[in-house]
GROMACS .gro file of C-alpha atoms in nm:
model
  333
    1MET     CA    1   3.416 -27.968  17.693
    2ALA     CA    2   3.757 -28.094  17.799
    3ARG     CA    3   3.922 -27.832  17.580
    4ALA     CA    4   3.697 -27.563  17.721
    5ALA     CA    5   3.779 -27.670  18.076
    6ALA     CA    6   4.148 -27.636  17.997
    7VAL     CA    7   4.094 -27.278  17.879
    8THR     CA    8   3.872 -27.169  18.166
    9SER     CA    9   4.105 -27.322  18.425
   10PRO     CA   10   4.443 -27.162  18.349
   11THR     CA   11   4.761 -27.230  18.540
   12PRO     CA   12   4.760 -27.060  18.879
   13ARG     CA   13   4.875 -26.699  18.873
   14PRO     CA   14   5.080 -26.531  19.142
   15ALA     CA   15   4.896 -26.361  19.425
   16PRO     CA   16   4.711 -26.041  19.326
   17LEU     CA   17   4.905 -25.715  19.320
   18ALA     CA   18   4.721 -25.591  19.627
   19ASP     CA   19   4.853 -25.886  19.834
   20ARG     CA   20   5.215 -25.834  19.734
   21SER     CA   21   5.215 -25.464  19.657
   22GLU     CA   22   5.539 -25.373  19.835
   23ALA     CA   23   5.757 -25.632  19.659
   24VAL     CA   24   5.586 -25.581  19.323
   25LEU     CA   25   5.606 -25.202  19.336
   26SER     CA   26   5.974 -25.215  19.433
   27ARG     CA   27   6.058 -25.438  19.136
   28LEU     CA   28   5.833 -25.234  18.910
   29GLN     CA   29   5.998 -24.908  19.015
   30LEU     CA   30   6.342 -25.056  18.948
   31LEU     CA   31   6.232 -25.181  18.606
   32VAL     CA   32   6.080 -24.848  18.507
   33THR     CA   33   6.381 -24.652  18.631
   34ARG     CA   34   6.633 -24.869  18.447
   35LYS     CA   35   6.449 -24.859  18.116
   36LEU     CA   36   6.328 -24.500  18.115
   37ASP     CA   37   6.623 -24.315  18.266
   38GLY     CA   38   6.858 -24.204  17.992
   39LEU     CA   39   6.602 -24.269  17.719
   40LEU     CA   40   6.340 -24.007  17.793
   41GLN     CA   41   6.539 -23.732  17.959
   42GLY     CA   42   6.472 -23.370  17.865
   43ASP     CA   43   6.371 -23.028  17.988
   44TYR     CA   44   6.022 -23.151  18.052
   45ALA     CA   45   5.974 -23.468  18.252
   46GLY     CA   46   5.612 -23.541  18.168
   47LEU     CA   47   5.465 -23.813  17.952
   48LEU     CA   48   5.334 -23.559  17.700
   49PRO     CA   49   5.635 -23.328  17.653
   50GLY     CA   50   5.536 -22.982  17.543
   51PRO     CA   51   5.708 -22.663  17.436
   52GLY     CA   52   5.608 -22.474  17.747
   53SER     CA   53   5.454 -22.130  17.782
   54GLU     CA   54   5.734 -21.909  17.919
   55ALA     CA   55   5.909 -21.697  17.657
   56GLY     CA   56   6.272 -21.786  17.592
   57GLU     CA   57   6.540 -21.700  17.339
   58SER     CA   58   6.493 -21.662  16.963
   59ARG     CA   59   6.671 -21.862  16.697
   60GLU     CA   60   6.666 -21.877  16.320
   61TYR     CA   61   6.375 -22.051  16.156
   62ARG     CA   62   6.435 -22.409  16.038
   63PRO     CA   63   6.209 -22.610  15.805
   64GLY     CA   64   5.948 -22.788  16.015
   65ASP     CA   65   5.925 -22.521  16.287
   66ASP     CA   66   5.577 -22.412  16.390
   67VAL     CA   67   5.505 -22.083  16.209
   68ARG     CA   68   5.280 -21.980  16.497
   69ARG     CA   69   5.599 -21.929  16.698
   70MET     CA   70   5.752 -21.679  16.456
   71ASP     CA   71   5.927 -21.392  16.636
   72TRP     CA   72   5.823 -21.108  16.405
   73PRO     CA   73   6.010 -20.822  16.580
   74VAL     CA   74   6.343 -21.008  16.556
   75THR     CA   75   6.261 -21.118  16.201
   76ALA     CA   76   6.198 -20.754  16.104
   77ARG     CA   77   6.522 -20.632  16.263
   78THR     CA   78   6.746 -20.902  16.115
   79THR     CA   79   6.552 -20.964  15.789
   80THR     CA   80   6.603 -21.335  15.865
   81PRO     CA   81   6.309 -21.549  15.984
   82HIS     CA   82   6.333 -21.627  16.357
   83VAL     CA   83   6.114 -21.830  16.591
   84ARG     CA   84   6.067 -21.769  16.961
   85ARG     CA   85   6.172 -22.060  17.182
   86THR     CA   86   5.976 -22.126  17.499
   87ALA     CA   87   6.091 -22.259  17.834
   88ALA     CA   88   5.939 -22.578  17.968
   89ASP     CA   89   5.666 -22.540  18.227
   90ARG     CA   90   5.770 -22.631  18.581
   91GLU     CA   91   5.575 -22.773  18.870
   92LEU     CA   92   5.325 -22.930  18.635
   93GLU     CA   93   5.023 -23.099  18.787
   94THR     CA   94   4.937 -23.439  18.644
   95TRP     CA   95   4.618 -23.628  18.725
   96LEU     CA   96   4.551 -23.997  18.663
   97ALA     CA   97   4.204 -24.137  18.608
   98LEU     CA   98   4.244 -24.510  18.669
   99ASP     CA   99   3.964 -24.746  18.575
  100LEU     CA  100   3.975 -25.052  18.802
  101SER     CA  101   3.629 -25.183  18.725
  102ALA     CA  102   3.566 -25.558  18.713
  103SER     CA  103   3.639 -25.585  18.340
  104LEU     CA  104   4.003 -25.499  18.418
  105ASP     CA  105   4.037 -25.810  18.636
  106PHE     CA  106   4.102 -26.023  18.328
  107GLY     CA  107   4.398 -26.130  18.122
  108THR     CA  108   4.514 -26.418  17.905
  109GLY     CA  109   4.859 -26.283  17.816
  110GLN     CA  110   5.159 -26.224  18.039
  111TRP     CA  111   4.965 -25.986  18.261
  112LEU     CA  112   4.620 -25.911  18.389
  113LYS     CA  113   4.474 -25.590  18.253
  114ARG     CA  114   4.467 -25.460  18.611
  115GLU     CA  115   4.842 -25.519  18.638
  116VAL     CA  116   4.904 -25.322  18.320
  117VAL     CA  117   4.698 -25.033  18.463
  118VAL     CA  118   4.912 -25.028  18.779
  119ALA     CA  119   5.232 -25.060  18.573
  120ALA     CA  120   5.129 -24.771  18.345
  121ALA     CA  121   5.052 -24.561  18.653
  122ALA     CA  122   5.400 -24.638  18.789
  123ALA     CA  123   5.567 -24.532  18.462
  124ILE     CA  124   5.368 -24.211  18.440
  125THR     CA  125   5.445 -24.133  18.804
  126HIS     CA  126   5.817 -24.187  18.743
  127LEU     CA  127   5.810 -23.949  18.446
  128THR     CA  128   5.611 -23.688  18.637
  129VAL     CA  129   5.755 -23.652  18.986
  130ARG     CA  130   6.102 -23.545  18.872
  131GLY     CA  131   6.151 -23.169  18.882
  132GLY     CA  132   5.902 -23.110  19.162
  133ASN     CA  133   5.591 -23.188  18.960
  134ARG     CA  134   5.277 -23.296  19.143
  135ILE     CA  135   5.070 -23.605  19.068
  136GLY     CA  136   4.727 -23.709  19.190
  137ALA     CA  137   4.474 -23.975  19.095
  138VAL     CA  138   4.109 -24.064  19.087
  139ILE     CA  139   4.022 -24.434  19.096
  140GLY     CA  140   3.697 -24.592  18.983
  141THR     CA  141   3.573 -24.942  19.069
  142GLY     CA  142   3.248 -25.130  19.036
  143GLY     CA  143   2.968 -25.103  19.288
  144GLY     CA  144   2.923 -25.468  19.382
  145VAL     CA  145   2.693 -25.752  19.270
  146SER     CA  146   2.490 -25.941  19.529
  147THR     CA  147   2.394 -26.243  19.316
  148PRO     CA  148   2.645 -26.520  19.228
  149ALA     CA  149   2.733 -26.596  18.865
  150ARG     CA  150   2.464 -26.791  18.677
  151ARG     CA  151   2.233 -26.759  18.377
  152TRP     CA  152   2.006 -26.465  18.444
  153ARG     CA  153   1.642 -26.550  18.378
  154GLY     CA  154   1.473 -26.282  18.583
  155GLY     CA  155   1.672 -25.988  18.449
  156PRO     CA  156   2.019 -25.861  18.531
  157PRO     CA  157   2.152 -25.866  18.889
  158THR     CA  158   2.122 -25.572  19.122
  159VAL     CA  159   2.430 -25.356  19.080
  160GLY     CA  160   2.528 -25.073  19.308
  161PRO     CA  161   2.675 -24.743  19.187
  162GLY     CA  162   3.043 -24.729  19.102
  163VAL     CA  163   3.285 -24.628  19.377
  164LEU     CA  164   3.512 -24.328  19.304
  165THR     CA  165   3.817 -24.238  19.513
  166ARG     CA  166   4.028 -23.922  19.490
  167LEU     CA  167   4.396 -23.912  19.594
  168PRO     CA  168   4.520 -23.551  19.626
  169ALA     CA  169   4.806 -23.427  19.406
  170ARG     CA  170   5.140 -23.405  19.585
  171SER     CA  171   5.504 -23.372  19.488
  172GLY     CA  172   5.795 -23.588  19.593
  173ARG     CA  173   5.892 -23.949  19.543
  174LYS     CA  174   5.770 -24.059  19.886
  175GLU     CA  175   5.423 -23.924  19.818
  176ALA     CA  176   5.425 -24.077  19.470
  177GLN     CA  177   5.509 -24.418  19.614
  178GLY     CA  178   5.224 -24.379  19.859
  179LEU     CA  179   4.990 -24.305  19.570
  180LEU     CA  180   5.103 -24.619  19.386
  181ARG     CA  181   5.054 -24.829  19.699
  182ALA     CA  182   4.700 -24.699  19.727
  183VAL     CA  183   4.634 -24.780  19.361
  184ALA     CA  184   4.780 -25.131  19.388
  185GLY     CA  185   4.584 -25.195  19.708
  186THR     CA  186   4.248 -25.091  19.562
  187ALA     CA  187   4.010 -25.386  19.563
  188ILE     CA  188   3.828 -25.452  19.236
  189ARG     CA  189   3.454 -25.473  19.305
  190PRO     CA  190   3.208 -25.664  19.088
  191GLY     CA  191   2.954 -25.455  18.904
  192ARG     CA  192   2.976 -25.185  18.642
  193GLY     CA  193   3.183 -24.875  18.693
  194ASP     CA  194   3.103 -24.534  18.546
  195LEU     CA  195   3.393 -24.423  18.325
  196GLY     CA  196   3.217 -24.097  18.238
  197ALA     CA  197   3.182 -24.003  18.605
  198LEU     CA  198   3.544 -24.101  18.667
  199ILE     CA  199   3.669 -23.866  18.392
  200GLU     CA  200   3.432 -23.594  18.508
  201MET     CA  201   3.608 -23.597  18.847
  202LEU     CA  202   3.912 -23.451  18.669
  203ASN     CA  203   3.699 -23.161  18.547
  204ARG     CA  204   3.572 -23.064  18.891
  205PRO     CA  205   3.692 -22.856  19.056
  206PRO     CA  206   3.853 -22.666  18.764
  207ARG     CA  207   4.233 -22.676  18.780
  208ARG     CA  208   4.509 -22.487  18.607
  209ARG     CA  209   4.635 -22.631  18.282
  210GLY     CA  210   4.821 -22.959  18.324
  211VAL     CA  211   4.827 -23.318  18.204
  212ALA     CA  212   4.540 -23.564  18.246
  213VAL     CA  213   4.594 -23.936  18.184
  214VAL     CA  214   4.299 -24.174  18.156
  215VAL     CA  215   4.383 -24.545  18.186
  216SER     CA  216   4.102 -24.785  18.099
  217ASP     CA  217   3.991 -25.056  17.859
  218PHE     CA  218   3.720 -24.810  17.739
  219LEU     CA  219   3.467 -25.093  17.705
  220ALA     CA  220   3.192 -24.867  17.837
  221PRO     CA  221   2.976 -24.716  17.559
  222ALA     CA  222   3.158 -24.425  17.396
  223GLU     CA  223   2.863 -24.191  17.448
  224GLN     CA  224   2.915 -24.234  17.825
  225TRP     CA  225   3.271 -24.095  17.834
  226ALA     CA  226   3.333 -23.907  17.505
  227ARG     CA  227   3.179 -23.577  17.620
  228PRO     CA  228   3.373 -23.563  17.951
  229MET     CA  229   3.692 -23.637  17.753
  230ARG     CA  230   3.625 -23.347  17.517
  231LYS     CA  231   3.556 -23.120  17.813
  232LEU     CA  232   3.880 -23.234  17.980
  233ARG     CA  233   4.079 -23.152  17.666
  234VAL     CA  234   3.971 -22.786  17.683
  235ARG     CA  235   4.201 -22.716  17.980
  236HIS     CA  236   4.453 -23.001  17.977
  237ASP     CA  237   4.678 -23.212  17.759
  238VAL     CA  238   4.503 -23.549  17.762
  239LEU     CA  239   4.654 -23.894  17.718
  240ALA     CA  240   4.425 -24.195  17.689
  241ILE     CA  241   4.590 -24.532  17.762
  242GLU     CA  242   4.378 -24.817  17.632
  243VAL     CA  243   4.447 -25.159  17.790
  244VAL     CA  244   4.365 -25.453  17.564
  245ASP     CA  245   4.380 -25.832  17.599
  246PRO     CA  246   4.420 -26.047  17.283
  247ARG     CA  247   4.108 -26.251  17.365
  248GLU     CA  248   3.908 -25.929  17.340
  249LEU     CA  249   4.011 -25.906  16.975
  250GLU     CA  250   3.965 -26.264  16.861
  251LEU     CA  251   3.847 -26.598  16.996
  252PRO     CA  252   4.053 -26.919  16.986
  253ASP     CA  253   3.908 -27.246  16.858
  254VAL     CA  254   3.864 -27.431  17.190
  255GLY     CA  255   3.517 -27.583  17.153
  256VAL     CA  256   3.245 -27.484  17.401
  257LEU     CA  257   3.382 -27.200  17.610
  258PRO     CA  258   3.199 -27.088  17.927
  259VAL     CA  259   3.248 -26.713  17.974
  260VAL     CA  260   3.136 -26.492  18.261
  261ASP     CA  261   3.076 -26.118  18.243
  262PRO     CA  262   3.288 -25.992  18.537
  263GLU     CA  263   3.071 -25.682  18.579
  264THR     CA  264   2.733 -25.857  18.598
  265GLY     CA  265   2.819 -26.220  18.674
  266GLU     CA  266   2.615 -26.337  18.375
  267LEU     CA  267   2.727 -26.673  18.233
  268HIS     CA  268   2.725 -26.765  17.864
  269GLU     CA  269   2.846 -27.068  17.673
  270VAL     CA  270   3.008 -26.993  17.338
  271GLN     CA  271   3.075 -27.250  17.064
  272THR     CA  272   3.414 -27.129  16.947
  273ALA     CA  273   3.451 -27.415  16.697
  274ASP     CA  274   3.216 -27.225  16.465
  275PRO     CA  275   3.441 -27.026  16.226
  276ARG     CA  276   3.158 -26.789  16.134
  277LEU     CA  277   3.106 -26.700  16.500
  278ARG     CA  278   3.479 -26.632  16.544
  279GLN     CA  279   3.478 -26.415  16.232
  280ARG     CA  280   3.176 -26.216  16.353
  281TYR     CA  281   3.341 -26.174  16.691
  282ALA     CA  282   3.664 -26.045  16.533
  283GLU     CA  283   3.471 -25.805  16.310
  284ALA     CA  284   3.267 -25.675  16.602
  285ALA     CA  285   3.584 -25.632  16.812
  286THR     CA  286   3.754 -25.443  16.528
  287ALA     CA  287   3.453 -25.215  16.491
  288GLN     CA  288   3.445 -25.156  16.867
  289ARG     CA  289   3.812 -25.058  16.880
  290ALA     CA  290   3.767 -24.831  16.578
  291THR     CA  291   3.480 -24.658  16.759
  292ILE     CA  292   3.697 -24.610  17.068
  293ALA     CA  293   3.986 -24.470  16.859
  294ALA     CA  294   3.751 -24.234  16.674
  295ALA     CA  295   3.599 -24.106  17.000
  296LEU     CA  296   3.943 -24.042  17.150
  297ARG     CA  297   4.061 -23.873  16.831
  298GLY     CA  298   3.747 -23.659  16.830
  299ALA     CA  299   3.819 -23.556  17.188
  300GLY     CA  300   4.170 -23.445  17.089
  301ALA     CA  301   4.341 -23.696  17.320
  302ALA     CA  302   4.670 -23.868  17.248
  303HIS     CA  303   4.606 -24.241  17.225
  304LEU     CA  304   4.837 -24.517  17.350
  305ARG     CA  305   4.732 -24.883  17.336
  306LEU     CA  306   4.895 -25.131  17.574
  307ARG     CA  307   4.840 -25.507  17.543
  308THR     CA  308   4.867 -25.776  17.806
  309ASP     CA  309   5.069 -25.999  17.570
  310ARG     CA  310   5.334 -25.740  17.479
  311ASP     CA  311   5.612 -25.544  17.646
  312TRP     CA  312   5.403 -25.253  17.773
  313LEU     CA  313   5.711 -25.056  17.881
  314LEU     CA  314   5.869 -25.077  17.536
  315ASP     CA  315   5.542 -24.961  17.379
  316MET     CA  316   5.535 -24.667  17.621
  317VAL     CA  317   5.896 -24.571  17.547
  318ARG     CA  318   5.825 -24.576  17.173
  319PHE     CA  319   5.515 -24.363  17.223
  320VAL     CA  320   5.692 -24.098  17.433
  321ALA     CA  321   5.988 -24.091  17.193
  322ALA     CA  322   5.752 -24.041  16.898
  323GLN     CA  323   5.573 -23.761  17.085
  324ARG     CA  324   5.900 -23.584  17.156
  325HIS     CA  325   6.020 -23.628  16.800
  326ALA     CA  326   5.699 -23.472  16.672
  327ARG     CA  327   5.732 -23.183  16.916
  328THR     CA  328   6.092 -23.104  16.821
  329ARG     CA  329   5.993 -23.090  16.456
  330GLY     CA  330   5.723 -22.837  16.541
  331THR     CA  331   5.433 -23.063  16.449
  332THR     CA  332   5.127 -23.139  16.657
  333ARG     CA  333   5.010 -23.470  16.796
   0.00000   0.00000   0.00000
């Protein structure tokens, strides 16, 4: 029990992001700007760089170019294969769907999962607002739990519906900073959120083609959010950012470990000294993540996984660089 108490009583963390949002967002903006500027520059300033839709100049075909972009009239005139280049879309509209349900208020690495969500939103905002692009957000939280944490003997606690907030899309750095302040200041409510309803808010009302970014731990059942994701992909380029903590993938050997479900308040005691239990947990976690990846792949969404125990910004830079490399070679995601 002493070992368990040491695990469940970690060293004090700094004040929550909401309480120190101005200082944190200023440092975060500086960090993002220093690391991303110069690395991810290009004609298109979004997180999912695309070839655009406006017709541009033609050039000779090179191995790896997308044959769907062949310029047949020029090819016929010159008898040399040519492809039509396209200009990058301007004034793109990007929407964020940010899951700030109670399960995100957890972390055993360098960061809380909530902090990674806010940091990812800051990076995406920085990559979007340049060039006059607009960015908006929808935020989902839990609905509240009226009963304190304990072992539930008379059924689960009463949970209210999830709370959804829409922040209109605007252009400009000042407006983008205001959006980030609103995100960082959003209070996480106990109770279950509805990830499917959160994603569905990006589908209604219908918008012109743009970029949609969903940031969540995707712990809700896949059948709840997979269909709205597929529907979202019909009109938009979709990026799914999955936030993961290492303790969600495997359990440490710390004896009896009291754990509380942050969404329901239900308390369990787990004997982590049992190697078979730890193995079953790891296998179940692996299967769960595989299901999430398969659902996102089936929806046609690009998938980026950020961990609380790793450099999330470096992972994001590598992801965007890989996306751009694939685009320049004429391949798809």
